[in-house]
Amino acid sequence: MPHSWQDTSLPAEDRADELLSLMTLEEKLAQLYSVWPGSESGEGEDVAPLQHEVAEAVDLDGLLPHGLGQLTRPFGTAPVDPTEGAAALARTQARITAANRFGIPALVHEECLTGFTAWRATVFPTPLAWGASFDPALVERAAALIGGSMRSVGVHQGLSPVLDVVRDARWGRTEESIGEDPYLVATVGTAYVRGLESSGIIATLKHFAGYSASRGARNHAPVSIGPRELAEMILPPFEMALRDGGARSVMHSYNDLDGVPSAANPWLLTELLREQWGFTGTVVADYFGISFLELAHRVADSPGRAAALALAAGVDVELPAVRCYGTPLRDAVRAGEVPEALVDRAVRRVLTQKGELGLLDPDWSPEAPDGVDFDPPAMRAVARQLAEESVVLLADDGDVLPLAPTARIAVVGPLADDPAAMLGCYTFPRHVGIEHPDLPMGVDVPTLLAALRAELPDARISHAEGCAPPGPAPTAPAGPGSAGAAALTAESRLAQAARMAADAEVCVAVLGDRSGLFGRGTSGEGCDAADLELPGEQGALLDTLLATGTPVVLVLLTGRPYALGRWSGLLAGAVQAFFPGEEGGPAVAGVLGGRVGPSGRLPVSVPYAPGGQPWTYLQPPLGHLSGASTVDPTPLFPFGHGLTYTSFAWERPEADAAEVPTDGETTVRLTVRNTGDRAGTEVVQLYLHDPVARTARPVSRLVGYARVPLGPGESAEVHFTFHADLAAYPVDRDGTRIVEPGALELRLASSSADADVRHTVPLTLTGPERRVDHRRRLVC
């Protein structure tokens, strides 16, 4: 007879309570940690901070009789054939269930930041490209496909999305973030959560909280922002993704927040997250984050004390492997140093989630599908569309782009024929595959050079590297012909590129980043930048190409924005793509050739000069150019900027009401018309300006946006329903938000810059001042 905790007609919480009451302390603790097979070997480079220093060998046979909470990255740790990996995971789960007296399987998690981080899986554009698309619906479709792929082989939890709002683009993990605006991050990130959760995968929000606001943009560095900045710039994406997206897991961040490490912060993980916001899912540790309380933050003097701090704060699961929540926590509980009730609290959450996933059902069994394909045509098609929508046309003098189909084109740059130029640091080839130089990439990733030749078959295209690739030398040849080019001296490389450019009608300069981890790239986790100068010799190469007199189109394949003011007004065109994934080459080539109308918009500002950071557009008046400072932070290209190959007219908008109660709403209507001779997509952006407030407010902030695809001569009416809640802002150190009566201005604009405001709509909020919380309206 099945036990009551196996009764699927009962609520998952009740089943969890019943099962919990039957468990020994060791069996409870086993549900609170994971094992990471293969991570403790001394081979290869770290893919998690201090992996080989912290990871310890485990006695799996000794652990499994007590059960196992999670299994870490069975597909994402080493190259695994998809079909063989699914079969191996099924065998492992059978072993786990057979070894413990309740027959409970492990919950399996994987990374999925740019698609399933597994060998031979579709590589989607990086999250910064999601932001550039301004297309949450497409991001949701991509996430649903990614989640379905993971679920089909027995994975239950995805460690995505990253909801850190970019505060300083020197931060190496800028590429993993969606943008510098909390509304854009919230809406796009929530769409990703909805897609992942719709497929049955638990979405894990990270990193909670403040990680991207570190001092000097240094990874893991302290965060010293005030409570208002935290409430307004950092927390809203998490609020929306939990409430509107239904995310069931949160990962704490590595940083301390005003001296308190997130993993040991009960205000953050319990009072705010659970008591105020009502979150009922699981909080998981960022990899080795509990150990870092002892080893890095120095707020604990032993693994047991680190476990005690994290458990009390609200961290339910130790990832990626057991060090603190095993024997050290057991001993602390038995010594009376940690209440067993705290263990029960975390185990109840874990078992409830396993019940929701069906892992406690009596008929659950591991299954291994046959003929697994992680990169089917349907996924490549969505990856292509997302890549195309994310390409941003920064500049265009009108004479060169789109490229003429029969032109003589010199394609120059160290990334032009390098597939790695398309891939962020959390793609399998750059995250794990780089440690296996003889391993095939597993998916087809056309370089931009190859894609241009396919896009423009009648053009005469030549190619030269021009300079060394950015960052450390690759472990294998970067692309076809690179071995011979590597033998050239820096001077001869530059001279060859100059001659080639001089003989061409147009030069396409392909520059940017090579992603990596912990100093093994110019962008990525642990690859922070001292400034925003183009890495390596690439700036000098661009100077040389411009000196030839041949029109130069700059293509940037990067994980962050770089300062381009040095070349302002000198380029025939400039195109920005943020690690656009396996279909990025054809997508960028399509924009250059005109087959694809550029529709991406900047999710981060492009600075004029490489210094003067940090800066985002969300500044009060004194954060902008003023006579009080000699430093001008004005970007060369502002947040939201992006050009098209056509033109649009915006007719004067109308609002339903000019006066709105502080608990009311109004709808603004705007007609947009394509006045050019090409199809194109306009991105209408709605900003809020609050002239007078109780605290110093950003001059404007995004509160809505809409992609408007139109054929030549077509028009469409865009509606924005603006609720007064969107004018709320924090006024005290507790993060209390108010909606106050008074004058506001809605700005319909093509970017965050004042010069790009097309129309303004004055509003007056009337009635009493209101206090609002996380239940306020978050979306326009």
Tab-separated table of N, CA and C in Angstrom, residues 378-499:
chain	number	residue	atom	x	y	z
A	378	ALA	N	13.533	23.631	-35.154
A	378	ALA	CA	12.627	24.607	-34.528
A	378	ALA	C	13.374	25.506	-33.550
A	379	MET	N	14.335	24.935	-32.821
A	379	MET	CA	15.099	25.744	-31.872
A	379	MET	C	16.061	26.661	-32.595
A	380	ARG	N	16.686	26.158	-33.659
A	380	ARG	CA	17.578	27.025	-34.436
A	380	ARG	C	16.806	28.193	-35.041
A	381	ALA	N	15.564	27.933	-35.462
A	381	ALA	CA	14.771	29.001	-36.074
A	381	ALA	C	14.484	30.117	-35.081
A	382	VAL	N	14.151	29.755	-33.840
A	382	VAL	CA	13.903	30.788	-32.832
A	382	VAL	C	15.202	31.475	-32.450
A	383	ALA	N	16.293	30.712	-32.369
A	383	ALA	CA	17.590	31.325	-32.094
A	383	ALA	C	17.949	32.333	-33.186
A	384	ARG	N	17.641	31.993	-34.438
A	384	ARG	CA	17.908	32.922	-35.556
A	384	ARG	C	17.059	34.173	-35.427
A	385	GLN	N	15.765	34.020	-35.147
A	385	GLN	CA	14.901	35.193	-35.046
A	385	GLN	C	15.334	36.102	-33.898
A	386	LEU	N	15.671	35.503	-32.765
A	386	LEU	CA	16.103	36.313	-31.624
A	386	LEU	C	17.416	37.027	-31.939
A	387	ALA	N	18.321	36.341	-32.618
A	387	ALA	CA	19.572	36.986	-33.015
A	387	ALA	C	19.302	38.155	-33.954
A	388	GLU	N	18.426	37.940	-34.941
A	388	GLU	CA	18.130	39.009	-35.901
A	388	GLU	C	17.516	40.217	-35.221
A	389	GLU	N	16.588	39.977	-34.289
A	389	GLU	CA	15.914	41.099	-33.630
A	389	GLU	C	16.827	41.840	-32.662
A	390	SER	N	17.931	41.220	-32.274
A	390	SER	CA	18.805	41.836	-31.267
A	390	SER	C	19.930	42.664	-31.860
A	391	VAL	N	20.143	42.600	-33.174
A	391	VAL	CA	21.231	43.363	-33.792
A	391	VAL	C	20.861	44.841	-33.824
A	392	VAL	N	21.756	45.685	-33.327
A	392	VAL	CA	21.494	47.123	-33.225
A	392	VAL	C	22.323	47.864	-34.262
A	393	LEU	N	21.656	48.635	-35.090
A	393	LEU	CA	22.348	49.537	-36.019
A	393	LEU	C	22.613	50.840	-35.272
A	394	LEU	N	23.876	51.040	-34.885
A	394	LEU	CA	24.238	52.213	-34.088
A	394	LEU	C	24.366	53.473	-34.934
A	395	ALA	N	24.997	53.335	-36.094
A	395	ALA	CA	25.280	54.499	-36.933
A	395	ALA	C	25.210	54.091	-38.387
A	396	ASP	N	24.820	55.029	-39.247
A	396	ASP	CA	24.681	54.761	-40.678
A	396	ASP	C	24.727	56.085	-41.421
A	397	ASP	N	25.779	56.254	-42.245
A	397	ASP	CA	25.880	57.520	-42.973
A	397	ASP	C	25.013	57.554	-44.216
A	398	GLY	N	24.337	56.434	-44.516
A	398	GLY	CA	23.413	56.387	-45.637
A	398	GLY	C	24.027	56.055	-46.963
A	399	ASP	N	25.355	55.909	-47.025
A	399	ASP	CA	26.021	55.689	-48.308
A	399	ASP	C	26.463	54.243	-48.533
A	400	VAL	N	26.644	53.487	-47.489
A	400	VAL	CA	27.273	52.164	-47.613
A	400	VAL	C	26.318	51.022	-47.259
A	401	LEU	N	25.540	51.194	-46.213
A	401	LEU	CA	24.627	50.143	-45.768
A	401	LEU	C	23.234	50.346	-46.339
A	402	PRO	N	22.568	49.257	-46.713
A	402	PRO	CA	23.060	47.881	-46.789
A	402	PRO	C	24.177	47.742	-47.832
A	403	LEU	N	25.029	46.748	-47.648
A	403	LEU	CA	26.147	46.528	-48.558
A	403	LEU	C	25.649	46.178	-49.960
A	404	ALA	N	26.320	46.713	-50.955
A	404	ALA	CA	25.962	46.407	-52.345
A	404	ALA	C	26.256	44.935	-52.618
A	405	PRO	N	25.374	44.235	-53.325
A	405	PRO	CA	25.541	42.785	-53.518
A	405	PRO	C	26.767	42.393	-54.327
A	406	THR	N	27.340	43.331	-55.104
A	406	THR	CA	28.520	42.988	-55.919
A	406	THR	C	29.760	43.763	-55.489
A	407	ALA	N	29.742	44.311	-54.298
A	407	ALA	CA	30.841	45.176	-53.844
A	407	ALA	C	32.112	44.376	-53.576
A	408	ARG	N	33.251	45.105	-53.643
A	408	ARG	CA	34.522	44.554	-53.181
A	408	ARG	C	34.628	44.886	-51.688
A	409	ILE	N	34.611	43.850	-50.870
A	409	ILE	CA	34.517	44.040	-49.424
A	409	ILE	C	35.725	43.404	-48.750
A	410	ALA	N	36.416	44.193	-47.952
A	410	ALA	CA	37.484	43.655	-47.100
A	410	ALA	C	36.898	43.418	-45.716
A	411	VAL	N	36.877	42.177	-45.315
A	411	VAL	CA	36.395	41.824	-43.977
A	411	VAL	C	37.629	41.646	-43.094
A	412	VAL	N	37.789	42.553	-42.142
A	412	VAL	CA	39.024	42.608	-41.366
A	412	VAL	C	38.695	42.519	-39.879
A	413	GLY	N	39.539	41.810	-39.174
A	413	GLY	CA	39.385	41.761	-37.726
A	413	GLY	C	39.641	40.367	-37.184
A	414	PRO	N	40.112	40.286	-35.951
A	414	PRO	CA	40.473	38.995	-35.371
A	414	PRO	C	39.280	38.106	-35.068
A	415	LEU	N	38.072	38.673	-35.102
A	415	LEU	CA	36.877	37.893	-34.785
A	415	LEU	C	36.031	37.574	-36.009
A	416	ALA	N	36.473	38.017	-37.181
A	416	ALA	CA	35.659	37.845	-38.383
A	416	ALA	C	35.456	36.385	-38.746
A	417	ASP	N	36.463	35.563	-38.502
A	417	ASP	CA	36.374	34.156	-38.882
A	417	ASP	C	36.505	33.259	-37.662
A	418	ASP	N	35.967	33.702	-36.544
A	418	ASP	CA	36.081	32.988	-35.282
A	418	ASP	C	34.683	32.679	-34.753
A	419	PRO	N	34.278	31.419	-34.728
A	419	PRO	CA	32.938	31.111	-34.207
A	419	PRO	C	32.769	31.490	-32.746
A	420	ALA	N	33.868	31.526	-31.987
A	420	ALA	CA	33.773	31.898	-30.578
A	420	ALA	C	33.273	33.321	-30.396
A	421	ALA	N	33.407	34.148	-31.420
A	421	ALA	CA	32.951	35.533	-31.331
A	421	ALA	C	31.451	35.640	-31.148
A	422	MET	N	30.722	34.576	-31.438
A	422	MET	CA	29.264	34.580	-31.322
A	422	MET	C	28.777	34.114	-29.949
A	423	LEU	N	29.684	33.631	-29.098
A	423	LEU	CA	29.280	32.834	-27.945
A	423	LEU	C	29.672	33.470	-26.623
A	424	GLY	N	28.731	33.539	-25.703
A	424	GLY	CA	28.996	34.047	-24.369
A	424	GLY	C	29.622	33.001	-23.474
A	425	CYS	N	29.970	33.408	-22.251
A	425	CYS	CA	30.751	32.531	-21.380
A	425	CYS	C	29.936	31.386	-20.804
A	426	TYR	N	28.617	31.469	-20.837
A	426	TYR	CA	27.794	30.364	-20.340
A	426	TYR	C	27.243	29.504	-21.468
A	427	THR	N	27.823	29.595	-22.657
A	427	THR	CA	27.546	28.626	-23.708
A	427	THR	C	28.470	27.428	-23.487
A	428	PHE	N	28.030	26.244	-23.842
A	428	PHE	CA	28.837	25.060	-23.571
A	428	PHE	C	30.228	25.137	-24.214
A	429	PRO	N	30.348	25.585	-25.471
A	429	PRO	CA	31.692	25.619	-26.070
A	429	PRO	C	32.669	26.519	-25.331
A	430	ARG	N	32.200	27.607	-24.705
A	430	ARG	CA	33.094	28.525	-24.006
A	430	ARG	C	33.168	28.222	-22.512
A	431	HIS	N	32.197	27.512	-22.000
A	431	HIS	CA	32.131	27.225	-20.565
A	431	HIS	C	32.874	25.937	-20.235
A	432	VAL	N	32.647	24.925	-21.044
A	432	VAL	CA	33.231	23.608	-20.797
A	432	VAL	C	34.050	23.131	-21.989
A	433	GLY	N	33.519	23.327	-23.181
A	433	GLY	CA	34.173	22.798	-24.377
A	433	GLY	C	35.575	23.313	-24.594
A	434	ILE	N	35.869	24.506	-24.107
A	434	ILE	CA	37.200	25.079	-24.281
A	434	ILE	C	38.270	24.235	-23.584
A	435	GLU	N	37.854	23.432	-22.600
A	435	GLU	CA	38.790	22.547	-21.918
A	435	GLU	C	39.024	21.245	-22.686
A	436	HIS	N	38.346	21.108	-23.815
A	436	HIS	CA	38.468	19.903	-24.639
A	436	HIS	C	38.753	20.350	-26.074
A	437	PRO	N	39.977	20.802	-26.348
A	437	PRO	CA	40.274	21.433	-27.639
A	437	PRO	C	40.075	20.524	-28.845
A	438	ASP	N	40.104	19.226	-28.655
A	438	ASP	CA	39.894	18.304	-29.774
A	438	ASP	C	38.429	17.950	-29.977
A	439	LEU	N	37.574	18.446	-29.110
A	439	LEU	CA	36.151	18.125	-29.195
A	439	LEU	C	35.479	18.989	-30.259
A	440	PRO	N	34.691	18.389	-31.160
A	440	PRO	CA	33.911	19.216	-32.087
A	440	PRO	C	32.979	20.139	-31.310
A	441	MET	N	32.673	21.312	-31.878
A	441	MET	CA	31.839	22.275	-31.175
A	441	MET	C	30.466	21.683	-30.864
A	442	GLY	N	29.985	20.794	-31.693
A	442	GLY	CA	28.721	20.121	-31.426
A	442	GLY	C	27.533	20.738	-32.118
A	443	VAL	N	27.608	22.010	-32.442
A	443	VAL	CA	26.581	22.693	-33.220
A	443	VAL	C	27.281	23.531	-34.281
A	444	ASP	N	26.568	23.800	-35.343
A	444	ASP	CA	27.124	24.609	-36.424
A	444	ASP	C	27.024	26.082	-36.045
A	445	VAL	N	28.165	26.759	-35.994
A	445	VAL	CA	28.201	28.184	-35.661
A	445	VAL	C	28.931	28.911	-36.790
A	446	PRO	N	28.212	29.375	-37.807
A	446	PRO	CA	28.875	30.081	-38.908
A	446	PRO	C	29.560	31.351	-38.418
A	447	THR	N	30.758	31.595	-38.889
A	447	THR	CA	31.422	32.859	-38.576
A	447	THR	C	30.796	33.964	-39.400
A	448	LEU	N	31.096	35.209	-39.060
A	448	LEU	CA	30.539	36.314	-39.835
A	448	LEU	C	31.103	36.310	-41.249
A	449	LEU	N	32.378	35.955	-41.395
A	449	LEU	CA	32.967	35.893	-42.729
A	449	LEU	C	32.224	34.881	-43.596
A	450	ALA	N	32.014	33.687	-43.075
A	450	ALA	CA	31.306	32.662	-43.838
A	450	ALA	C	29.873	33.086	-44.126
A	451	ALA	N	29.232	33.712	-43.149
A	451	ALA	CA	27.849	34.134	-43.336
A	451	ALA	C	27.736	35.243	-44.381
A	452	LEU	N	28.694	36.169	-44.394
A	452	LEU	CA	28.671	37.233	-45.408
A	452	LEU	C	28.865	36.667	-46.803
A	453	ARG	N	29.751	35.704	-46.934
A	453	ARG	CA	29.951	35.086	-48.246
A	453	ARG	C	28.699	34.374	-48.722
A	454	ALA	N	27.959	33.775	-47.782
A	454	ALA	CA	26.699	33.134	-48.156
A	454	ALA	C	25.614	34.164	-48.427
A	455	GLU	N	25.627	35.251	-47.694
A	455	GLU	CA	24.610	36.293	-47.842
A	455	GLU	C	24.794	37.080	-49.135
A	456	LEU	N	26.064	37.323	-49.517
A	456	LEU	CA	26.386	38.125	-50.705
A	456	LEU	C	27.269	37.301	-51.638
A	457	PRO	N	26.696	36.303	-52.311
A	457	PRO	CA	27.522	35.390	-53.115
A	457	PRO	C	28.217	36.059	-54.290
A	458	ASP	N	27.718	37.196	-54.759
A	458	ASP	CA	28.321	37.875	-55.904
A	458	ASP	C	29.326	38.945	-55.505
A	459	ALA	N	29.464	39.165	-54.211
A	459	ALA	CA	30.446	40.147	-53.744
A	459	ALA	C	31.841	39.521	-53.776
A	460	ARG	N	32.862	40.367	-53.905
A	460	ARG	CA	34.250	39.903	-53.862
A	460	ARG	C	34.785	40.224	-52.462
A	461	ILE	N	34.867	39.176	-51.650
A	461	ILE	CA	35.173	39.348	-50.236
A	461	ILE	C	36.563	38.809	-49.927
A	462	SER	N	37.394	39.648	-49.351
A	462	SER	CA	38.724	39.239	-48.884
A	462	SER	C	38.744	39.330	-47.367
A	463	HIS	N	39.755	38.727	-46.756
A	463	HIS	CA	39.773	38.668	-45.295
A	463	HIS	C	41.190	38.756	-44.758
A	464	ALA	N	41.351	39.516	-43.691
A	464	ALA	CA	42.609	39.570	-42.944
A	464	ALA	C	42.277	39.756	-41.475
A	465	GLU	N	43.101	39.153	-40.601
A	465	GLU	CA	42.869	39.298	-39.157
A	465	GLU	C	43.169	40.711	-38.668
A	466	GLY	N	44.289	41.282	-39.108
A	466	GLY	CA	44.630	42.645	-38.730
A	466	GLY	C	45.352	42.780	-37.411
A	467	CYS	N	44.985	41.969	-36.425
A	467	CYS	CA	45.669	42.000	-35.128
A	467	CYS	C	45.364	40.713	-34.397
A	468	ALA	N	46.029	40.521	-33.281
A	468	ALA	CA	45.816	39.316	-32.486
A	468	ALA	C	44.419	39.336	-31.872
A	469	PRO	N	43.847	38.157	-31.652
A	469	PRO	CA	42.541	38.106	-30.981
A	469	PRO	C	42.628	38.693	-29.587
A	470	PRO	N	41.541	39.258	-29.077
A	470	PRO	CA	41.570	39.819	-27.722
A	470	PRO	C	41.662	38.720	-26.672
A	471	GLY	N	42.309	39.045	-25.564
A	471	GLY	CA	42.360	38.117	-24.451
A	471	GLY	C	43.459	37.089	-24.584
A	472	PRO	N	43.464	36.110	-23.688
A	472	PRO	CA	44.483	35.057	-23.720
A	472	PRO	C	44.438	34.281	-25.021
A	473	ALA	N	45.574	33.702	-25.412
A	473	ALA	CA	45.642	32.927	-26.645
A	473	ALA	C	44.704	31.737	-26.555
A	474	PRO	N	43.965	31.430	-27.625
A	474	PRO	CA	43.060	30.285	-27.608
A	474	PRO	C	43.838	28.982	-27.520
A	475	THR	N	43.160	27.950	-26.983
A	475	THR	CA	43.806	26.652	-26.846
A	475	THR	C	43.815	25.876	-28.151
A	476	ALA	N	43.066	26.343	-29.127
A	476	ALA	CA	43.013	25.685	-30.435
A	476	ALA	C	42.873	26.770	-31.483
A	477	PRO	N	43.178	26.495	-32.746
A	477	PRO	CA	42.997	27.510	-33.783
A	477	PRO	C	41.595	28.081	-33.756
A	478	ALA	N	41.519	29.410	-33.844
A	478	ALA	CA	40.233	30.073	-33.695
A	478	ALA	C	39.322	29.852	-34.879
A	479	GLY	N	39.843	29.642	-36.043
A	479	GLY	CA	39.006	29.467	-37.219
A	479	GLY	C	39.851	29.069	-38.396
A	480	PRO	N	39.205	28.796	-39.546
A	480	PRO	CA	39.954	28.394	-40.719
A	480	PRO	C	41.025	29.412	-41.084
A	481	GLY	N	42.199	28.938	-41.291
A	481	GLY	CA	43.283	29.819	-41.720
A	481	GLY	C	43.965	30.553	-40.603
A	482	SER	N	43.490	30.411	-39.380
A	482	SER	CA	44.073	31.210	-38.301
A	482	SER	C	45.473	30.755	-37.932
A	483	ALA	N	45.784	29.493	-38.153
A	483	ALA	CA	47.112	29.006	-37.789
A	483	ALA	C	48.189	29.723	-38.582
A	484	GLY	N	47.940	29.917	-39.879
A	484	GLY	CA	48.917	30.638	-40.691
A	484	GLY	C	49.006	32.093	-40.301
A	485	ALA	N	47.857	32.679	-39.999
A	485	ALA	CA	47.860	34.086	-39.626
A	485	ALA	C	48.593	34.311	-38.313
A	486	ALA	N	48.564	33.296	-37.441
A	486	ALA	CA	49.203	33.455	-36.144
A	486	ALA	C	50.700	33.658	-36.270
A	487	ALA	N	51.277	33.192	-37.392
A	487	ALA	CA	52.720	33.321	-37.577
A	487	ALA	C	53.118	34.741	-37.973
A	488	LEU	N	52.167	35.574	-38.354
A	488	LEU	CA	52.482	36.931	-38.771
A	488	LEU	C	52.846	37.788	-37.562
A	489	THR	N	53.728	38.735	-37.743
A	489	THR	CA	54.028	39.700	-36.696
A	489	THR	C	52.897	40.713	-36.610
A	490	ALA	N	52.850	41.447	-35.501
A	490	ALA	CA	51.811	42.458	-35.344
A	490	ALA	C	51.871	43.489	-36.466
A	491	GLU	N	53.111	43.887	-36.843
A	491	GLU	CA	53.257	44.889	-37.896
A	491	GLU	C	52.783	44.365	-39.234
A	492	SER	N	53.131	43.125	-39.548
A	492	SER	CA	52.727	42.588	-40.855
A	492	SER	C	51.229	42.337	-40.904
A	493	ARG	N	50.637	41.952	-39.784
A	493	ARG	CA	49.180	41.784	-39.736
A	493	ARG	C	48.479	43.100	-40.056
A	494	LEU	N	48.969	44.157	-39.404
A	494	LEU	CA	48.365	45.469	-39.593
A	494	LEU	C	48.544	45.948	-41.024
A	495	ALA	N	49.733	45.753	-41.573
A	495	ALA	CA	50.011	46.194	-42.945
A	495	ALA	C	49.160	45.427	-43.944
A	496	GLN	N	49.041	44.137	-43.739
A	496	GLN	CA	48.214	43.322	-44.632
A	496	GLN	C	46.767	43.809	-44.622
A	497	ALA	N	46.238	44.075	-43.424
A	497	ALA	CA	44.867	44.548	-43.318
A	497	ALA	C	44.687	45.905	-43.992
A	498	ALA	N	45.672	46.796	-43.825
A	498	ALA	CA	45.580	48.122	-44.437
A	498	ALA	C	45.573	48.017	-45.955
A	499	ARG	N	46.440	47.168	-46.509
A	499	ARG	CA	46.470	47.000	-47.971
A	499	ARG	C	45.143	46.437	-48.478
